[in-house]
CSV table of C-alpha atoms and ligand atoms in Angstrom, one decimal:
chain,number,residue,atom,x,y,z
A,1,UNK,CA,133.6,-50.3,57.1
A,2,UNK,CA,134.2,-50.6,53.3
A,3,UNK,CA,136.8,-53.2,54.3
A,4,UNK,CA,134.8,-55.3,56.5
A,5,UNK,CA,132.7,-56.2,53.6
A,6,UNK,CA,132.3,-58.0,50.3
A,7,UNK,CA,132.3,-56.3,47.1
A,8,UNK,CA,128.7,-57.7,47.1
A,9,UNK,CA,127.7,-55.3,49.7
A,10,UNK,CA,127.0,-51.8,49.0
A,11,UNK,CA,128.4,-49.6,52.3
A,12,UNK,CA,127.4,-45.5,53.1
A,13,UNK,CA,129.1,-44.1,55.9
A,14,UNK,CA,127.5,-40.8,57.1
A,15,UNK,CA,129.0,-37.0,55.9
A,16,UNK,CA,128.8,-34.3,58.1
A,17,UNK,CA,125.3,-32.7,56.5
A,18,UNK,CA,124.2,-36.7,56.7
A,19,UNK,CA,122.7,-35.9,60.3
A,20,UNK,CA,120.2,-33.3,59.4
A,21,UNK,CA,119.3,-34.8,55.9
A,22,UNK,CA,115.8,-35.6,55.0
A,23,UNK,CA,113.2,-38.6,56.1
A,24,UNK,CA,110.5,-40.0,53.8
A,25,UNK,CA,107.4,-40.3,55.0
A,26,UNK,CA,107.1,-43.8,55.9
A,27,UNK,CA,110.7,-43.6,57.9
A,28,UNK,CA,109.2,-40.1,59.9
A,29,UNK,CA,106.1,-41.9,61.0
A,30,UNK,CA,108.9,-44.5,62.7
A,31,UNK,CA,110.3,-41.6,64.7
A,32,UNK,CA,108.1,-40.8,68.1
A,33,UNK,CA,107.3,-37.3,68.7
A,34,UNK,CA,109.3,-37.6,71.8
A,35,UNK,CA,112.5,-38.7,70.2
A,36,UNK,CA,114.9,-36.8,71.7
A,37,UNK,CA,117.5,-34.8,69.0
A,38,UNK,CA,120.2,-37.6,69.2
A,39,UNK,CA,117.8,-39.9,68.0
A,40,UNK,CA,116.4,-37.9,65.2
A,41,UNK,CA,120.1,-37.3,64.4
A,42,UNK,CA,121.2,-41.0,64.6
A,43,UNK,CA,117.8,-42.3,62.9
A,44,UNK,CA,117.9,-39.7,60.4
A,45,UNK,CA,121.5,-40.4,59.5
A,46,UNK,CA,120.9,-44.2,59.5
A,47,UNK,CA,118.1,-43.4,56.6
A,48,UNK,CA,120.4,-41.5,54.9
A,49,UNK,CA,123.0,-44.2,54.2
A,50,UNK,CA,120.7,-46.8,54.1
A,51,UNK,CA,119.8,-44.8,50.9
A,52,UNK,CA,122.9,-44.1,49.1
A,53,UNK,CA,124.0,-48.1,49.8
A,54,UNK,CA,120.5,-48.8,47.5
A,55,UNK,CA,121.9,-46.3,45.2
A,56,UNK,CA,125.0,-47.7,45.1
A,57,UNK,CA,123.3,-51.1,44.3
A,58,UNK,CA,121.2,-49.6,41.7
A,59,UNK,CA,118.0,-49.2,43.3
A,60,UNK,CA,115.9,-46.4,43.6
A,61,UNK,CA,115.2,-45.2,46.4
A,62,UNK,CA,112.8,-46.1,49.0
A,63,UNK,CA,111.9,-45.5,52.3
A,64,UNK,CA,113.4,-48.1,55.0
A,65,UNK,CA,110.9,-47.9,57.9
A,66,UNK,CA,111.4,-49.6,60.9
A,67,UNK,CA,109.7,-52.7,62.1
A,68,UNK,CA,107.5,-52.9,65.7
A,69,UNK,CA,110.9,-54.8,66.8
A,70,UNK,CA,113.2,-52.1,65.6
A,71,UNK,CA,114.7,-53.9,62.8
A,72,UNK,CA,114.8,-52.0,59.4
A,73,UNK,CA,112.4,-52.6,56.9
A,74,UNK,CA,114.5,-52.9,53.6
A,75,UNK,CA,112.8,-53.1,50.4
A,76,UNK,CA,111.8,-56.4,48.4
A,77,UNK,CA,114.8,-58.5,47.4
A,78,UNK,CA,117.6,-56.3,49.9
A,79,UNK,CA,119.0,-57.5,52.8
A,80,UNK,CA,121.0,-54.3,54.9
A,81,UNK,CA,122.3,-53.2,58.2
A,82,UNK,CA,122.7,-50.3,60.4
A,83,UNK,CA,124.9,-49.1,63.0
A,84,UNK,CA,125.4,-45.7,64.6
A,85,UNK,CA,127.3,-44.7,67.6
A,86,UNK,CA,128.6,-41.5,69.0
A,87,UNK,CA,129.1,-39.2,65.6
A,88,UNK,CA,129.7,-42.4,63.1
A,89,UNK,CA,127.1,-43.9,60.9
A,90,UNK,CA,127.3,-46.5,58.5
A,91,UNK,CA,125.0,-48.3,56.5
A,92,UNK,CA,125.2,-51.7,54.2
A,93,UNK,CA,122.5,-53.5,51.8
A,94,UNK,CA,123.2,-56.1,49.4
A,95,UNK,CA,121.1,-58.0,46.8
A,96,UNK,CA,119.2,-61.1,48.7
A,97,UNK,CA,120.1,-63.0,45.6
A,98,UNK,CA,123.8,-62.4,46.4
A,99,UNK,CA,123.7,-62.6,50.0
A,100,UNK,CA,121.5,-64.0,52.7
A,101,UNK,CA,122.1,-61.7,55.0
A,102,UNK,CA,124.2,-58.4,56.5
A,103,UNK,CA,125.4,-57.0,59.8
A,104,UNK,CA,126.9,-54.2,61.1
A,105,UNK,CA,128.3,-52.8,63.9
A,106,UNK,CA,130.4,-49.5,65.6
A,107,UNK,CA,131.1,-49.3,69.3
A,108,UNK,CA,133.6,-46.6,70.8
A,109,UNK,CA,136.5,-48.0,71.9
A,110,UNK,CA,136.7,-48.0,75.0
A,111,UNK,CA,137.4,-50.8,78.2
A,112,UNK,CA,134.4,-52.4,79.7
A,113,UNK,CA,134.2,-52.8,83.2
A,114,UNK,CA,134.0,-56.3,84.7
A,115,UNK,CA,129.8,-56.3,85.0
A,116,UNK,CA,129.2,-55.4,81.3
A,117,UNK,CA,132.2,-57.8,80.8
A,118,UNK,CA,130.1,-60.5,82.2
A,119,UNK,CA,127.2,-60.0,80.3
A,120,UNK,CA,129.2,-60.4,77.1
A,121,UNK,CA,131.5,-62.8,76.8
A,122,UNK,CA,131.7,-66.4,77.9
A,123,UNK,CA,134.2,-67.1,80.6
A,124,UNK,CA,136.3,-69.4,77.7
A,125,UNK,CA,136.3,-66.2,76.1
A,126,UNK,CA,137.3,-64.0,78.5
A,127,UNK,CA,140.0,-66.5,78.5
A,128,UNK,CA,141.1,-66.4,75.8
A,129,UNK,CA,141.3,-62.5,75.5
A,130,UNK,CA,143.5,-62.6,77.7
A,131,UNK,CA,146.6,-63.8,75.4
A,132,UNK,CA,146.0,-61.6,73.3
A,133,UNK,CA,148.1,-58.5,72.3
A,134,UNK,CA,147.5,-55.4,74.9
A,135,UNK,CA,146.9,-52.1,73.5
A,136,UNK,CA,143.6,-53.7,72.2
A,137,UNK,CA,140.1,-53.3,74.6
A,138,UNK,CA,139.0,-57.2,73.2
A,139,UNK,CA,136.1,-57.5,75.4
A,140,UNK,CA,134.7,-54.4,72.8
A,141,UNK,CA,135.8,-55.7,70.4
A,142,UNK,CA,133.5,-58.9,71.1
A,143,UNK,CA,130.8,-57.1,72.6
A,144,UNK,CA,130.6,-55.3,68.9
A,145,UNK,CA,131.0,-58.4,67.2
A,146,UNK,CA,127.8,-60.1,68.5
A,147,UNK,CA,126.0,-56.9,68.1
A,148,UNK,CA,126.9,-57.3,64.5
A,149,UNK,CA,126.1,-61.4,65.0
A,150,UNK,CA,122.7,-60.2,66.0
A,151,UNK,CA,122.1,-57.8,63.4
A,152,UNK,CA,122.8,-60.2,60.6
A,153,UNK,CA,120.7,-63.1,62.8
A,154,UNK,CA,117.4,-61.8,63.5
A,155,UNK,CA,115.9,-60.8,59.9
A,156,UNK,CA,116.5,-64.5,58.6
A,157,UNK,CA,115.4,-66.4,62.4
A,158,UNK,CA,113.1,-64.1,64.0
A,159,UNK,CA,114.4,-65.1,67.1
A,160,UNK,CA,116.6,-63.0,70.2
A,161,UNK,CA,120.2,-64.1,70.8
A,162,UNK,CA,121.2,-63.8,74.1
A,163,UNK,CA,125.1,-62.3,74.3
A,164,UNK,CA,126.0,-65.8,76.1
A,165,UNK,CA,124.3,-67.4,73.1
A,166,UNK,CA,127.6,-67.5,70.7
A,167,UNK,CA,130.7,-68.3,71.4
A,168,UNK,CA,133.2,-65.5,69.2
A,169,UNK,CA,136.9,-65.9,68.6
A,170,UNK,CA,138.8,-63.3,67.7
A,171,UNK,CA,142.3,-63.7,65.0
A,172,UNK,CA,144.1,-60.5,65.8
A,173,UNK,CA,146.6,-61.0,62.6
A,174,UNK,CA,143.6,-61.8,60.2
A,175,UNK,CA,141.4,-59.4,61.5
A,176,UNK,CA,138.6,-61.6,61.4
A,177,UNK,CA,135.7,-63.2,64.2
A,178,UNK,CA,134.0,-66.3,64.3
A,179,UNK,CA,131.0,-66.7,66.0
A,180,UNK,CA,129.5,-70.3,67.1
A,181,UNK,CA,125.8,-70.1,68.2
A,182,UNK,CA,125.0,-72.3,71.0
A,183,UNK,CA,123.2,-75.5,70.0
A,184,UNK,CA,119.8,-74.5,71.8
A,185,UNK,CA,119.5,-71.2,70.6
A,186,UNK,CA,119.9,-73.6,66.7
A,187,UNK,CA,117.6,-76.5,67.7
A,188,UNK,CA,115.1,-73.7,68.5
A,189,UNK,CA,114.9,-71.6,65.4
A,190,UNK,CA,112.0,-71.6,63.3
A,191,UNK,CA,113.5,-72.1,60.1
A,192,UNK,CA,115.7,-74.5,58.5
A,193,UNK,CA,119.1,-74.1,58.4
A,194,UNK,CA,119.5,-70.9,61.2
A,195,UNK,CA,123.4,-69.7,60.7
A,196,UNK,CA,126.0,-72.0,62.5
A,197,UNK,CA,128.8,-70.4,62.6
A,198,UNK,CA,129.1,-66.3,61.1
A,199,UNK,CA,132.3,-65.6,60.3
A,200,UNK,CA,133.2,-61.9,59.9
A,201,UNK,CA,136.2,-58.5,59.9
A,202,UNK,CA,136.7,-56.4,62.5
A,203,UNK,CA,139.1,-53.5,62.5
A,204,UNK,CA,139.9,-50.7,65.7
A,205,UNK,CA,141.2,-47.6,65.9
A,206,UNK,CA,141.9,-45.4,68.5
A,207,UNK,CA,138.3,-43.9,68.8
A,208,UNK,CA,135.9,-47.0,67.0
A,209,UNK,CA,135.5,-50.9,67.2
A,210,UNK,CA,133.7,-51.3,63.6
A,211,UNK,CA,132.3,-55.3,62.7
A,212,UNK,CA,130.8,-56.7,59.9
A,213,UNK,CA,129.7,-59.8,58.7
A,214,UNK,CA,127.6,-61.4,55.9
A,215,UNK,CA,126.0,-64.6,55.4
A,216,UNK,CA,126.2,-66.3,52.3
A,217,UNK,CA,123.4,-68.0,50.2
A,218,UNK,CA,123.6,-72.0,51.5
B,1,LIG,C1,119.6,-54.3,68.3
B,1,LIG,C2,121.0,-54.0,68.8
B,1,LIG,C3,121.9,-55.1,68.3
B,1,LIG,C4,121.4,-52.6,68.2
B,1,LIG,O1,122.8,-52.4,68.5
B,1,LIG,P1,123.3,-51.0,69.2
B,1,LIG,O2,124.8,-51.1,69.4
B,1,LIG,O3,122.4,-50.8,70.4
B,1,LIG,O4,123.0,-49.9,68.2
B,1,LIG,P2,123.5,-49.6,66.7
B,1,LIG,O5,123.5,-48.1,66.5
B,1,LIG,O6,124.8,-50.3,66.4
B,1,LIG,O7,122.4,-50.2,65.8
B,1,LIG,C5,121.1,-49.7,65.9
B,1,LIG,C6,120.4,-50.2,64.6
B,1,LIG,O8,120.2,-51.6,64.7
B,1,LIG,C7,119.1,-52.0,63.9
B,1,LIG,N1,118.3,-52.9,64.6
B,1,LIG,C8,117.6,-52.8,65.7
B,1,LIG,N2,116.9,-53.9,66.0
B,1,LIG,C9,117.3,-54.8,65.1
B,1,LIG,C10,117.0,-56.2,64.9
B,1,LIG,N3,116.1,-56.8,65.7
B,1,LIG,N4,117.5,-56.8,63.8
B,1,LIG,C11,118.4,-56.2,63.0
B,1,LIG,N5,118.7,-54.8,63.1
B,1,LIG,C12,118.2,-54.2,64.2
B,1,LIG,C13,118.3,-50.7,63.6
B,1,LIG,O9,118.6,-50.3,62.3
B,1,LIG,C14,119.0,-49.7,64.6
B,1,LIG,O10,119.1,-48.3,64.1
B,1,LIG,P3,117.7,-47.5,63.9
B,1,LIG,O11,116.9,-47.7,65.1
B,1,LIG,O12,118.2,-46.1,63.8
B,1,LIG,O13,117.1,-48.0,62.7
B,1,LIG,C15,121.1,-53.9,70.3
B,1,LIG,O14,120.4,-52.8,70.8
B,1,LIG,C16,120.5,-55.1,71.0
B,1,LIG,O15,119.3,-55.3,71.3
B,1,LIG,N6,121.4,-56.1,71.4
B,1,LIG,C17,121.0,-57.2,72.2
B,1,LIG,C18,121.0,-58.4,71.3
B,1,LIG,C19,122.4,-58.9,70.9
B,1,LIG,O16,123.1,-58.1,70.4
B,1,LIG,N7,122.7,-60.1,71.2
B,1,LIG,C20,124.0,-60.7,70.9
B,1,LIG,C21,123.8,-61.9,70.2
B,1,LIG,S1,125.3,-62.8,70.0
């Protein structure tokens, strides 16, 4: 994930102990009493990280609650992401006066049948997937991509983004996405200049998609 990202961007990828570490108060009040273990696990590792990226930026550390919507609750003048999927973790928070905003994103690997396919991507997406070099499931690769799109979208709109609501093209060589949000979803938004166009890395291995993207200060 180090790669995806700017130097800009501080980036903690859970350790092995990461899992089980230790919640602050204000993140264990975020956690239901009926979360099941996985949860605690993925939460607790998410806190973690989110931790040693504000270390890594300087900061002392500080609880990162969640919102009512789920969203993290980063401290005054951060901006941060979180992903965490089947045993991977990763965390990233940057400076706001650096960057306007972060996201995200792990998925496993894996192909997508034609249903979740369709809930994805665009049909001039699909085609275009389909020229590209096999060996590669794409339509995860996309699906991770908007996650990330969404992640890095909500904290400066406010606003949901439908998977049909951007438009992501994929340069296998570059190993970078672009993502166009639809013109409604824009004319919409509650604040001035919503993001455009996100441009982000993405890289795959045999067992993880990982995205990322930033937004830079307009
Ligand atoms: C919110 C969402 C993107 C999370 O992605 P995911 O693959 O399910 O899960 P990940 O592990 O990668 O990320 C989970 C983290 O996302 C973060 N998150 C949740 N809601 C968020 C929001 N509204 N804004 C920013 N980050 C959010 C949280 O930190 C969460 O971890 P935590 O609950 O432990 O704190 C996904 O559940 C979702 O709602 N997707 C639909 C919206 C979307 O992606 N649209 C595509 C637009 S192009």
């Amino acid at each position: 994930m180090r790669d995806l990202l700017p130097p800009a961007v501080a980036v903690a990828v859970a350790g092995p102990d990461d899992w089980a570490g230790d919640l602050l108060p204000a993140e264990l009040t975020c956690l239901s009493d009926r979360a099941v273990p996985s949860r605690r696990r993925d939460f607790t590792a998410g806190r973690v990280c989110a931790r040693r990226a504000l270390a890594a930026l300087g900061l002392p550390a500080a609880p990162v609650p969640a919102a009512p919507d789920r969203s993290p609750v980063w401290p005054a003048g951060v901006v941060g992401a979180i992903t965490h999927t089947h045993g991977y973790c990763a965390a990233a928070a940057a400076r706001s006066g650096e960057i306007r905003s972060v996201g995200l994103d792990a998925e496993r690997h894996r192909e997508l049948n034609a249903g979740v396919r369709r809930m994805i991507c665009l049909p001039e997406e699909e085609a275009g997937l389909a020229g590209l070099p096999t060996g590669v499931s794409w339509p995860a690769v996309v699906f991770s991509a908007k996650e990330t799109v969404y992640k890095l979208w909500h904290p400066v709109v406010g606003t949901w983004l439908d998977f049909h609501d951007a438009r992501v093209t994929l340069d296998p060589d570059a190993g970078t996405f672009t993502a166009r949000i639809a013109p409604a979803r824009l004319h919409a938004a509650p604040v001035a200049d919503p993001p455009a166009l996100v441009t982000g890395r993405f890289s795959v291995d045999a067992d993880l998609v990982r995205t990322a993207a930033v937004l830079p200060l307009s």
